[in-house]
PDB file of C-alpha atoms in Angstrom:
ATOM      1  CA  MET E  72     -10.511   1.188  -9.628  1.00 97.00           C
ATOM      2  CA  LYS E  73      -9.401   2.087  -6.176  1.00 98.00           C
ATOM      3  CA  ILE E  74      -7.682  -0.369  -4.040  1.00 97.00           C
ATOM      4  CA  ALA E  75      -4.799  -0.152  -1.497  1.00 97.00           C
ATOM      5  CA  PHE E  76      -1.839  -2.445  -0.714  1.00 96.00           C
ATOM      6  CA  ALA E  77      -0.827  -3.589   2.923  1.00 95.00           C
ATOM      7  CA  GLY E  78       1.768  -5.403   3.704  1.00 94.00           C
ATOM      8  CA  PHE E  79       5.470  -4.953   1.931  1.00 94.00           C
ATOM      9  CA  ARG E  80       7.559  -7.415   3.934  1.00 93.00           C
ATOM     10  CA  HIS E  81       8.082  -9.897   0.602  1.00 90.00           C
ATOM     11  CA  GLY E  82       9.938  -9.094  -2.359  1.00 86.00           C
ATOM     12  CA  HIS E  83       6.568 -10.042  -5.120  1.00 91.00           C
ATOM     13  CA  ILE E  84       4.727  -7.215  -3.564  1.00 93.00           C
ATOM     14  CA  TRP E  85       6.777  -4.899  -5.748  1.00 94.00           C
ATOM     15  CA  GLY E  86       5.931  -5.687  -9.052  1.00 95.00           C
ATOM     16  CA  LEU E  87       2.286  -6.075  -8.331  1.00 96.00           C
ATOM     17  CA  TYR E  88       2.677  -2.384  -6.932  1.00 95.00           C
ATOM     18  CA  TYR E  89       4.409  -1.034  -9.440  1.00 95.00           C
ATOM     19  CA  SER E  90       2.187  -2.175 -11.899  1.00 97.00           C
ATOM     20  CA  ALA E  91      -0.926  -0.767  -9.931  1.00 97.00           C
ATOM     21  CA  ILE E  92       0.600   2.468 -10.074  1.00 95.00           C
ATOM     22  CA  GLU E  93       1.707   2.634 -13.567  1.00 97.00           C
ATOM     23  CA  ASN E  94      -2.177   1.552 -14.667  1.00 98.00           C
ATOM     24  CA  PRO E  95      -4.425   4.832 -15.910  1.00 98.00           C
ATOM     25  CA  GLU E  96      -7.538   2.132 -14.666  1.00 98.00           C
ATOM     26  CA  ILE E  97      -5.978   1.881 -10.987  1.00 98.00           C
ATOM     27  CA  GLU E  98      -6.125   4.272  -8.408  1.00 97.00           C
ATOM     28  CA  VAL E  99      -3.515   3.577  -5.548  1.00 96.00           C
ATOM     29  CA  MET E 100      -5.352   4.609  -1.951  1.00 95.00           C
ATOM     30  CA  GLY E 101      -3.109   3.838   0.122  1.00 94.00           C
ATOM     31  CA  ARG E 102      -0.593   1.668   1.970  1.00 96.00           C
ATOM     32  CA  PHE E 103      -0.044  -0.080   5.376  1.00 97.00           C
ATOM     33  CA  GLU E 104       2.359  -2.201   6.709  1.00 96.00           C
ATOM     34  CA  GLU E 105       2.210  -2.980  10.700  1.00 95.00           C
ATOM     35  CA  ASP E 106       6.052  -3.891  10.658  1.00 96.00           C
ATOM     36  CA  ALA E 107       7.833  -0.897  11.757  1.00 95.00           C
ATOM     37  CA  GLU E 108      11.323  -1.661   9.697  1.00 95.00           C
ATOM     38  CA  ALA E 109       9.427  -2.985   7.242  1.00 95.00           C
ATOM     39  CA  ARG E 110       6.911   0.266   6.776  1.00 95.00           C
ATOM     40  CA  ASP E 111      10.075   2.633   6.936  1.00 95.00           C
ATOM     41  CA  ALA E 112      12.007   0.692   4.157  1.00 95.00           C
ATOM     42  CA  ALA E 113       8.696   0.627   2.168  1.00 95.00           C
ATOM     43  CA  GLU E 114       8.227   4.568   2.659  1.00 94.00           C
ATOM     44  CA  GLN E 115      11.487   5.723   1.779  1.00 95.00           C
ATOM     45  CA  ARG E 116      11.488   3.316  -1.626  1.00 93.00           C
ATOM     46  CA  THR E 117       7.880   4.466  -2.367  1.00 90.00           C
ATOM     47  CA  GLY E 118       8.623   8.007  -1.518  1.00 89.00           C
ATOM     48  CA  SER E 119       5.689   8.868   0.479  1.00 86.00           C
ATOM     49  CA  LYS E 120       4.204   8.116   4.114  1.00 89.00           C
ATOM     50  CA  PHE E 121       1.640   5.415   4.540  1.00 94.00           C
ATOM     51  CA  GLU E 122      -1.452   6.280   4.779  1.00 93.00           C
ATOM     52  CA  PHE E 123      -3.369   3.700   6.902  1.00 96.00           C
ATOM     53  CA  ALA E 124      -2.534   2.460  10.534  1.00 95.00           C
ATOM     54  CA  SER E 125      -4.488  -1.181  10.840  1.00 96.00           C
ATOM     55  CA  TYR E 126      -5.701  -3.636   7.865  1.00 94.00           C
ATOM     56  CA  ASP E 127      -9.695  -2.948   9.597  1.00 96.00           C
ATOM     57  CA  GLU E 128      -9.339   0.836   8.306  1.00 96.00           C
ATOM     58  CA  ILE E 129      -8.513  -0.103   4.741  1.00 97.00           C
ATOM     59  CA  LEU E 130     -11.254  -2.733   5.102  1.00 96.00           C
ATOM     60  CA  ASN E 131     -13.401   0.009   6.583  1.00 97.00           C
ATOM     61  CA  ASN E 132     -12.930   2.430   3.741  1.00 97.00           C
ATOM     62  CA  PRO E 133     -15.782   3.021   1.638  1.00 97.00           C
ATOM     63  CA  GLU E 134     -13.868   4.455  -1.418  1.00 96.00           C
ATOM     64  CA  ILE E 135     -11.567   1.707  -1.597  1.00 97.00           C
ATOM     65  CA  ASP E 136     -12.884  -1.457  -3.890  1.00 95.00           C
TER      66      ASP E 136
END
């Protein structure tokens, strides 16, 4: 299953995020956070830049389940 994450301002997202990246049946296709401060913090925590610039970009991506 190919998924993307949108929204990293709430602490509960991290449990789901780490479960997803550790699951061999899930491929995380990207991440999005509209709030610049939250995005910067999350990019530091994940060690990667966020790939998506909007929710619509995620929703319109045919590769994401």
